Coordinates of C-alpha atoms and ligand atoms in Angstrom, one line a residue:
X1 CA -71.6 -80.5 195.7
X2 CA -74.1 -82.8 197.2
X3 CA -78.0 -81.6 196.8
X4 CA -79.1 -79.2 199.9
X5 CA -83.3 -80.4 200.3
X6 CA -85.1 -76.9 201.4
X7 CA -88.5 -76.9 202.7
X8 CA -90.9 -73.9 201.8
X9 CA -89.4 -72.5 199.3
X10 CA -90.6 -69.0 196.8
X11 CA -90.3 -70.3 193.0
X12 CA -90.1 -66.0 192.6
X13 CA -87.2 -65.7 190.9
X14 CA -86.9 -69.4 189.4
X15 CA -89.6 -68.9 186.6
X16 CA -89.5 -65.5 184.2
X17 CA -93.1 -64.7 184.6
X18 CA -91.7 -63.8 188.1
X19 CA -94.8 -64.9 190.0
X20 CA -95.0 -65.5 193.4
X21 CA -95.2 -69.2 194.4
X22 CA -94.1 -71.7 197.1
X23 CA -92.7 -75.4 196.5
X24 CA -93.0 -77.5 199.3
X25 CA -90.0 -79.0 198.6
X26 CA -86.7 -77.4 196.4
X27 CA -83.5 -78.9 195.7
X28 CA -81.0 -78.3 192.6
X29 CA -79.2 -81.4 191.9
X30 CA -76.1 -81.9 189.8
X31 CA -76.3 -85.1 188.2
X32 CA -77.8 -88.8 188.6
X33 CA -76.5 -90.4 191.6
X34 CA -78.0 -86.5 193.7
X35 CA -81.2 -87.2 191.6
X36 CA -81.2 -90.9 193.1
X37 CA -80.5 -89.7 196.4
X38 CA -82.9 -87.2 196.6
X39 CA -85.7 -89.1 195.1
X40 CA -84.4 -91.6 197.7
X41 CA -85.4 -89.1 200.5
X42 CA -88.5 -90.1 202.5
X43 CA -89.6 -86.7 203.1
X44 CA -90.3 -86.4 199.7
X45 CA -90.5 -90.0 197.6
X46 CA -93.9 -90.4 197.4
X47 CA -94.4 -86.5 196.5
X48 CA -95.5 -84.9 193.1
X49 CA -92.4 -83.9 191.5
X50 CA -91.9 -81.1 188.7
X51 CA -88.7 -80.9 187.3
X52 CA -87.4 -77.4 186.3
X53 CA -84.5 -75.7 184.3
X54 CA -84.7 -71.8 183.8
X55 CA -88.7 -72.1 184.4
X56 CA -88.8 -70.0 180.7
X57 CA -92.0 -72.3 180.0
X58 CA -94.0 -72.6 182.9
X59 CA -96.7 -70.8 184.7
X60 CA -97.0 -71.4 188.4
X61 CA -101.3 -70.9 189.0
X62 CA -100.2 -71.8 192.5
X63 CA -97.7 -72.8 195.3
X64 CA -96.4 -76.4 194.5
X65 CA -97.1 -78.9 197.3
X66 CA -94.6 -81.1 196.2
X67 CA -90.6 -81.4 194.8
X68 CA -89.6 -79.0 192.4
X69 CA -86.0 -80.7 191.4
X70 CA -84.2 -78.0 189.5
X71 CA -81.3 -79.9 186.9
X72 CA -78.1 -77.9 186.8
X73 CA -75.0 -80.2 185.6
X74 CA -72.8 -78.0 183.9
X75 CA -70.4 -79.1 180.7
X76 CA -69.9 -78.9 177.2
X77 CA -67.8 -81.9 175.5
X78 CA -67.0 -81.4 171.5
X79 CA -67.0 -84.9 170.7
X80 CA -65.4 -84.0 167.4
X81 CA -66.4 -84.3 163.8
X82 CA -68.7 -88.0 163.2
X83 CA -70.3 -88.8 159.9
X84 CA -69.9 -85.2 158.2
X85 CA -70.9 -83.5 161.3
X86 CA -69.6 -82.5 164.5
X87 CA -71.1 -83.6 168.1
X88 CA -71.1 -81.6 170.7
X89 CA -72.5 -83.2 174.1
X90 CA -74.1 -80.6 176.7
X91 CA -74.8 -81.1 180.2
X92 CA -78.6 -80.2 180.9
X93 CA -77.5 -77.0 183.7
X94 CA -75.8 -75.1 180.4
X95 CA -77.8 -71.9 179.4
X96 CA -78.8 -72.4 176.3
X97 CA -78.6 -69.0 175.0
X98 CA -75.1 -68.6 176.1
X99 CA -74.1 -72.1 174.3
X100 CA -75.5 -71.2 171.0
X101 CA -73.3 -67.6 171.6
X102 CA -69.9 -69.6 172.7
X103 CA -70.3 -72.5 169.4
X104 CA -71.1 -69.3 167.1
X105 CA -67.9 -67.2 168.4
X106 CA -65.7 -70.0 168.9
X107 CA -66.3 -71.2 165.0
X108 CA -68.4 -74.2 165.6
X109 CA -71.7 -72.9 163.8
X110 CA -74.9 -74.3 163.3
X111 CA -77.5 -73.0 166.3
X112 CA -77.1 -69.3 165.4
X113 CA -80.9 -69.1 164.5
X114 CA -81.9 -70.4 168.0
X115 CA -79.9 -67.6 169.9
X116 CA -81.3 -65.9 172.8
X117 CA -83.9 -68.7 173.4
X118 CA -83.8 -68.3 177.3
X119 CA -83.5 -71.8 179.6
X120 CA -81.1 -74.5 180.2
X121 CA -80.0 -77.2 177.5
X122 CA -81.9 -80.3 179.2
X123 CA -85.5 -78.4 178.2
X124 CA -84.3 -77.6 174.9
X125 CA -85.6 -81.4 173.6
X126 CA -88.6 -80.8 175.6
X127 CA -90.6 -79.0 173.6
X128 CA -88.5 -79.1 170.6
X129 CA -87.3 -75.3 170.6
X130 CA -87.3 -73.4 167.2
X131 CA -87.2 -69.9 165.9
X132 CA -86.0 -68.4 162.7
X133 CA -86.9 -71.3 160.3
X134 CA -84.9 -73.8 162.1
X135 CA -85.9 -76.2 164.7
X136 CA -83.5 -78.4 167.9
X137 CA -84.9 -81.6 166.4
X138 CA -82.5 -80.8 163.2
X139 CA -79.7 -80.6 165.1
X140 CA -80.1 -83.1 168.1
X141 CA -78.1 -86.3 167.8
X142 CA -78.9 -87.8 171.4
X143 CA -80.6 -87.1 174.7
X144 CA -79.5 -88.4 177.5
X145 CA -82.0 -89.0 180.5
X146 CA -82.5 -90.8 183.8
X147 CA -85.3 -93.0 184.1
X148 CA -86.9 -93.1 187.4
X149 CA -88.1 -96.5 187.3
X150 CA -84.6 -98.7 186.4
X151 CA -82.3 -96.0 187.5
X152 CA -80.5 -95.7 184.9
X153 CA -79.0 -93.1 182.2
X154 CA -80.9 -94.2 178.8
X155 CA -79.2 -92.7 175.7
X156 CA -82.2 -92.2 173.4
X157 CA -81.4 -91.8 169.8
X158 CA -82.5 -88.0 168.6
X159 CA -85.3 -90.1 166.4
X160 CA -86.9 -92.1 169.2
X161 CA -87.9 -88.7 171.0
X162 CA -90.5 -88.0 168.5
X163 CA -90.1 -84.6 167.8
X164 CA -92.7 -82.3 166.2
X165 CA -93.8 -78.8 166.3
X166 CA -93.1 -77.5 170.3
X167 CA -93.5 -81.3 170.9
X168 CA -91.5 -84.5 171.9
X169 CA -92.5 -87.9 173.6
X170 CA -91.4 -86.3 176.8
X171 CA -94.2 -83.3 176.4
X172 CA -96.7 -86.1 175.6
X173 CA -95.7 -87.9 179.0
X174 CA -95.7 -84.7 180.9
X175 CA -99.3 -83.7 179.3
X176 CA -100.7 -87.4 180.1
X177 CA -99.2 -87.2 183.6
X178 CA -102.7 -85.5 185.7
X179 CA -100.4 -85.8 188.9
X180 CA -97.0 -84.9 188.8
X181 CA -96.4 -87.8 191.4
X182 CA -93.4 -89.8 192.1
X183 CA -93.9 -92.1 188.3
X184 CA -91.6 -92.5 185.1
X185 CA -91.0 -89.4 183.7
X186 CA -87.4 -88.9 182.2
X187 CA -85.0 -86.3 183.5
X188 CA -82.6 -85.1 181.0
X189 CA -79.2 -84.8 181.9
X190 CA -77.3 -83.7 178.8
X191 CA -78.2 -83.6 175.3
X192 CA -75.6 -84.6 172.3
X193 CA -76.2 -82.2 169.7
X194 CA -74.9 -82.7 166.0
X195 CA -73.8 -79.7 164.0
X196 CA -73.9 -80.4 160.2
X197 CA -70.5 -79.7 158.0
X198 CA -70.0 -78.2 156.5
X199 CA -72.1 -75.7 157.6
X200 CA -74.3 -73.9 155.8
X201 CA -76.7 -71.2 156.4
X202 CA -80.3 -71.4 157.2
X203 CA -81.9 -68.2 155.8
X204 CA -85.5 -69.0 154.9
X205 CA -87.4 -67.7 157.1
X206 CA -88.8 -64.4 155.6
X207 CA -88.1 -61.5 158.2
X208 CA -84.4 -63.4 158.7
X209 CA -84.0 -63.0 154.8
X210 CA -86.0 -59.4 154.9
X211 CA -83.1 -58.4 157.5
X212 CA -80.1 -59.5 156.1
X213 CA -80.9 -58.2 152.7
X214 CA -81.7 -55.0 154.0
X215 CA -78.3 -55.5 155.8
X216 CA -77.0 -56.1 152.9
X217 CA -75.2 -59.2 153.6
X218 CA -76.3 -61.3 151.1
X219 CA -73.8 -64.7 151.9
X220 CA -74.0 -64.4 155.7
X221 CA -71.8 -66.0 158.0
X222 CA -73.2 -67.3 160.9
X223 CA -72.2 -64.6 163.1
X224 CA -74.2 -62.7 161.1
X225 CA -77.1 -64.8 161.3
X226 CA -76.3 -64.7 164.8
X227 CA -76.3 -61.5 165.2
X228 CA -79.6 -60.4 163.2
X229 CA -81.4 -63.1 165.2
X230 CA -80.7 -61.4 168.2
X231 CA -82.0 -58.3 167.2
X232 CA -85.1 -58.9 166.1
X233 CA -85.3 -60.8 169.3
X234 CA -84.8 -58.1 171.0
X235 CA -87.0 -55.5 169.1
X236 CA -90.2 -58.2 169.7
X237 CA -89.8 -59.8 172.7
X238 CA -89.8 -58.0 176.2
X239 CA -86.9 -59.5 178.3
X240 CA -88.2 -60.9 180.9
X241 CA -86.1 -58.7 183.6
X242 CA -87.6 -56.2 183.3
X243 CA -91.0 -57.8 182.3
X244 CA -92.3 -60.7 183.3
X245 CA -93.1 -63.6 180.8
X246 CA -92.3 -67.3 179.0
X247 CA -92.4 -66.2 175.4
X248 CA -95.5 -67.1 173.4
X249 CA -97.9 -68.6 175.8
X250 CA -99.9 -70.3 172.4
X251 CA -99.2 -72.6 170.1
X252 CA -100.1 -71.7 166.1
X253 CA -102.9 -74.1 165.8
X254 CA -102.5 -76.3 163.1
X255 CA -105.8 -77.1 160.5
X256 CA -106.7 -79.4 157.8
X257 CA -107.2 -78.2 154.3
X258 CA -110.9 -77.3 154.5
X259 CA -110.5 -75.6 157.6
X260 CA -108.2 -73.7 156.2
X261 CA -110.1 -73.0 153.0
X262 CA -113.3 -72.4 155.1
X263 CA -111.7 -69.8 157.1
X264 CA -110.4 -68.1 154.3
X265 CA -113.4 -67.2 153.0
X266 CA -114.7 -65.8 156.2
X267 CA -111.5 -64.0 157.3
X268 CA -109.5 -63.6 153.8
X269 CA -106.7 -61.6 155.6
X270 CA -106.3 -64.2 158.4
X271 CA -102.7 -64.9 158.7
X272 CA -101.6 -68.5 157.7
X273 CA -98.7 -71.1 156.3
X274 CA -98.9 -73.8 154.2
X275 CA -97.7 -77.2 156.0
X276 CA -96.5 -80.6 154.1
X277 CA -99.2 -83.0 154.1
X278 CA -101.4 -80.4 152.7
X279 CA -102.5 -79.0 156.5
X280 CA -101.7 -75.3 157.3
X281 CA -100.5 -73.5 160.3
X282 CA -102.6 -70.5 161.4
X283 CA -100.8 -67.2 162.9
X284 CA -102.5 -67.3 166.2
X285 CA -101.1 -63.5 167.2
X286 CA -103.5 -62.7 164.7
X287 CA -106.6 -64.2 165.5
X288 CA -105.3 -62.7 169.3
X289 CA -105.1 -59.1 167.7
X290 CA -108.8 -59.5 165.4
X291 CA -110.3 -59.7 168.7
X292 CA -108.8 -56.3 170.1
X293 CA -107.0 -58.4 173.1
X294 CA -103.5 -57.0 172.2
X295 CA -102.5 -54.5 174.3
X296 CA -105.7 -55.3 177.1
X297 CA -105.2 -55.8 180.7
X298 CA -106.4 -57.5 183.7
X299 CA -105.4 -57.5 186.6
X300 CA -102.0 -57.0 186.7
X301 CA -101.8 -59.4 183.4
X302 CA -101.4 -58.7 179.9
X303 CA -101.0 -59.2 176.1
X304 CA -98.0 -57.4 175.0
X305 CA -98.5 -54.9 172.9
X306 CA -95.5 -55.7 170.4
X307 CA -96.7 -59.6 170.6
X308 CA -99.8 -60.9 170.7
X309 CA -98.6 -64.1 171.3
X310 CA -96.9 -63.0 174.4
X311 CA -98.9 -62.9 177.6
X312 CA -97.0 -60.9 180.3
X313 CA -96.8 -59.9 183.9
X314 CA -96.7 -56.3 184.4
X315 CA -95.8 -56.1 188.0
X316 CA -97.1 -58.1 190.6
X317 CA -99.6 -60.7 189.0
X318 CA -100.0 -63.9 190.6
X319 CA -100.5 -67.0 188.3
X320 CA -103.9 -67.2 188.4
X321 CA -104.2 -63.5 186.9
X322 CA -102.4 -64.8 184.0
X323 CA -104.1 -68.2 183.6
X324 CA -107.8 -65.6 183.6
X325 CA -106.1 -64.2 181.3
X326 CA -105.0 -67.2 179.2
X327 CA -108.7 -68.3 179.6
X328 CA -110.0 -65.2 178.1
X329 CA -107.9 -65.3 174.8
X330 CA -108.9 -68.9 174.5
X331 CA -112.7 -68.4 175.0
X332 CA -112.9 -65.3 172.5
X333 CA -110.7 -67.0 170.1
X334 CA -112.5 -69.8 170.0
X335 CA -116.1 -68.0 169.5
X336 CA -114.9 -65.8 166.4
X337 CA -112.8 -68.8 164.9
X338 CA -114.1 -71.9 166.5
X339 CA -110.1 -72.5 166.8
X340 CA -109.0 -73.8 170.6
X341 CA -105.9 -72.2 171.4
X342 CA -103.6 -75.2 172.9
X343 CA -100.9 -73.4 175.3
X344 CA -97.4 -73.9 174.6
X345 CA -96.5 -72.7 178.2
X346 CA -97.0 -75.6 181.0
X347 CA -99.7 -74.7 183.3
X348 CA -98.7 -76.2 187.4
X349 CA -101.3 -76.2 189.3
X350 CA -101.8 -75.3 193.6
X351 CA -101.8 -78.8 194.3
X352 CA -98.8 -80.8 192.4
X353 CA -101.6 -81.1 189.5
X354 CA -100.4 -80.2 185.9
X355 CA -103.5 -78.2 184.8
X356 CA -103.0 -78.2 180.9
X357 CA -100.5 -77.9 177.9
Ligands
FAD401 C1 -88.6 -64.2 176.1 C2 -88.8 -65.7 175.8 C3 -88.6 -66.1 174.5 C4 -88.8 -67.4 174.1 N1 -88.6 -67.8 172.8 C5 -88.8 -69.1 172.4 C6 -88.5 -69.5 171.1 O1 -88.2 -68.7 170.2 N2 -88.7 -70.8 170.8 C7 -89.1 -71.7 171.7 O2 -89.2 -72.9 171.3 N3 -89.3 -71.4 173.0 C8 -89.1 -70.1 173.4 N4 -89.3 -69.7 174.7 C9 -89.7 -70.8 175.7 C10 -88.6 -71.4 176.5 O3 -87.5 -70.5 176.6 C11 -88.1 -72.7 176.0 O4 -89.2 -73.6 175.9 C12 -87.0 -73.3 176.8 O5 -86.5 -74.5 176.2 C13 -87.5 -73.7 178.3 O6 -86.3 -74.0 179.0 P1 -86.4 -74.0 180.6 O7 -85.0 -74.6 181.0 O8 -86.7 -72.6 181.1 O9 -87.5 -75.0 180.9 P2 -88.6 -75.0 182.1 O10 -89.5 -73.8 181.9 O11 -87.9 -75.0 183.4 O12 -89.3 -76.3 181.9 C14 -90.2 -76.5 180.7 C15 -90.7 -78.0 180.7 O13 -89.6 -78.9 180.6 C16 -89.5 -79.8 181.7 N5 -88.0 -79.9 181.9 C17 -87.1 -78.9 182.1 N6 -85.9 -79.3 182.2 C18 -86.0 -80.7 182.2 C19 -85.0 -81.8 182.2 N7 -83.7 -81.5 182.4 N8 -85.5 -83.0 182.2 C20 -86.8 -83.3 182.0 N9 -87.8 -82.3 181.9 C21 -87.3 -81.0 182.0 C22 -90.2 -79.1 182.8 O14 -90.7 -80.1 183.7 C23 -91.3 -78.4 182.1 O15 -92.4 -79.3 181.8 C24 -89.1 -68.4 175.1 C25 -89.3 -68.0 176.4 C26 -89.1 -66.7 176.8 C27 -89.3 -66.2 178.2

């Protein structure tokens, strides 16, 4: 179906903090030769330009005065079995939580720890999606994205995307980007993703491995895995239907060994991980709760109560409640810890401008 180009258009109910915003310009488009067409269009060519999937990771301060270009191809290909794994290509419009569900019930295992992420495939890459010990860079073969400037569909090996925690090359573009204007950003159209055989469970991570023991299913299967996951999903995150929010708004900063060391002895409960390299990765809900900001609101913005990590919408907030909000947590985080708080969630800002992340 070719792409319909709306003008003036409420962003409401395409983001899951469900805040009120306007894009200039909206169209969904289904695959490059739309994208071309569209980007084509002189109403809009020269325009900032955000592309969106589920809108699971953004935060609208503002209305858009630009092209929000929402990417919805829909498809999933199983390549078959390559190099002791088996490839799976997925066109960037798929939900992601309901792919991980259909490869888990139809026997092709291997993303059962990432269930119930909300958002669309093409994002997935983006910021490198992980939950439950496991990560989308251990399981991404290829992404497949349209370059603005040749035109083109680029297959880009899963170890030229530079993947790290919540990060890629694509972030890092998005971050350096100050205006979201017409320029060279990528657009994902499908990803390849590469399932390992055979499979084998992932069960490290402590309150998956806490769970299933006290499930007493000590050789899972990944429908079991898949199954836990999405309970403990459910028990500490709110859905965002019925309220409003993008998962944890913060990153877990991440400090050297004598930061770590140093704040250790001035906080010797503060929550923490040890890293490779020597660095360790610092439980940010926790430095959010030693301040007393769980549970607080403001405006019609808040830190969950079950998830400090979480900042949410409890009816009616605009984006710039929650980005007061956001502020807040940084500033007292930073003065009792002298730790900046880097978002994970990208900030858009009133006039095409990408604020932060
Ligand atoms: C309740 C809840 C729980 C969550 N839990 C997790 C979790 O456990 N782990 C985790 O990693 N994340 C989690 N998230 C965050 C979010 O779901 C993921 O980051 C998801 O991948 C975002 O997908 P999206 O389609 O909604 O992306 P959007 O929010 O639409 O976009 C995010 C960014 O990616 C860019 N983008 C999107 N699609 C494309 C594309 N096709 N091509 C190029 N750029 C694109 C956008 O421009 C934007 O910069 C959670 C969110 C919620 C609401």
């Amino acid at each position: 179906m070719p792409f319909i180009l709306q003008e003036r258009v409420s962003l409401k109910s395409f983001n899951t903090f469900g805040v009120e915003a306007q894009a200039r310009w909206f169209a969904q488009v289904a695959g490059a030769a739309d994208l071309q067409r569209l980007l084509d269009d002189s109403r809009v060519r020269d325009l900032p330009r955000l592309i969106l999937g589920g809108g699971s990771n953004v935060l609208f301060a503002g209305d858009f005065n630009g092209l929000v270009v929402r990417i919805c191809p829909r498809g999933i290909d199983d390549l078959g079995q390559i190099d002791g794994a088996r490839l799976i290509r997925v066109a960037a419009g798929e939900p992601w939580a309901e792919l991980v569900e259909h490869l888990v019930r139809s026997g092709r295992p291997g993303l059962e720890n990432l269930a119930l992420i909300p958002g669309l495939t093409g994002a997935a890459p983006i910021q490198n999606i992980g939950a439950y010990g496991l990560e989308v860079a251990e399981r991404l073969h290829a992404v497949h994205a349209w370059d603005p400037v040749s035109g083109m569909v680029q297959d880009i090996p899963a170890d030229q995307c530079d993947l790290g925690y919540r990060d890629s090359r694509f972030k890092r573009q998005i971050r350096a980007a100050t205006v979201l204007g017409p320029q060279t950003l990528p657009v994902v159209l499908a990803v390849t993703l590469r399932l390992p055989q055979p499979w084998r469970p992932v069960t490290g991570y402590a309150e998956l491995e806490r769970e299933l023991a006290a499930r007493a299913c000590p050789r899972p299967a990944a429908a079991d895995i898949f199954d836990v996951v999405c309970s403990l999903r459910r028990r500490k995150l709110p859905d965002p239907a019925q309220l409003g929010n993008a998962g944890s708004f913060f990153k877990n900063p991440v400090v050297s060994r004598e930061q770590h060391a140093s704040l250790i002895e001035r906080f010797p409960s503060i929550v923490s991980y040890p890293l490779a390299g020597g660095r360790y990765k610092i439980g940010a809900a926790w430095m959010i709760e030693a301040c007393e900001l769980r549970g607080v609101t403001r405006a019609r913005a808040g830190v969950y109560e079950g998830q400090a990590l979480v900042l949410v919408n409890r009816g009616g907030s605009t984006g710039a409640d929650i980005l007061d909000l956001a502020c807040e947590v940084q500033e007292r985080v930073q003065m009792r810890f002298g730790i900046q708080l880097e978002p994970e969630v990208q900030i858009i800002g009133d006039s095409g401008r990408l604020l932060s992340s």
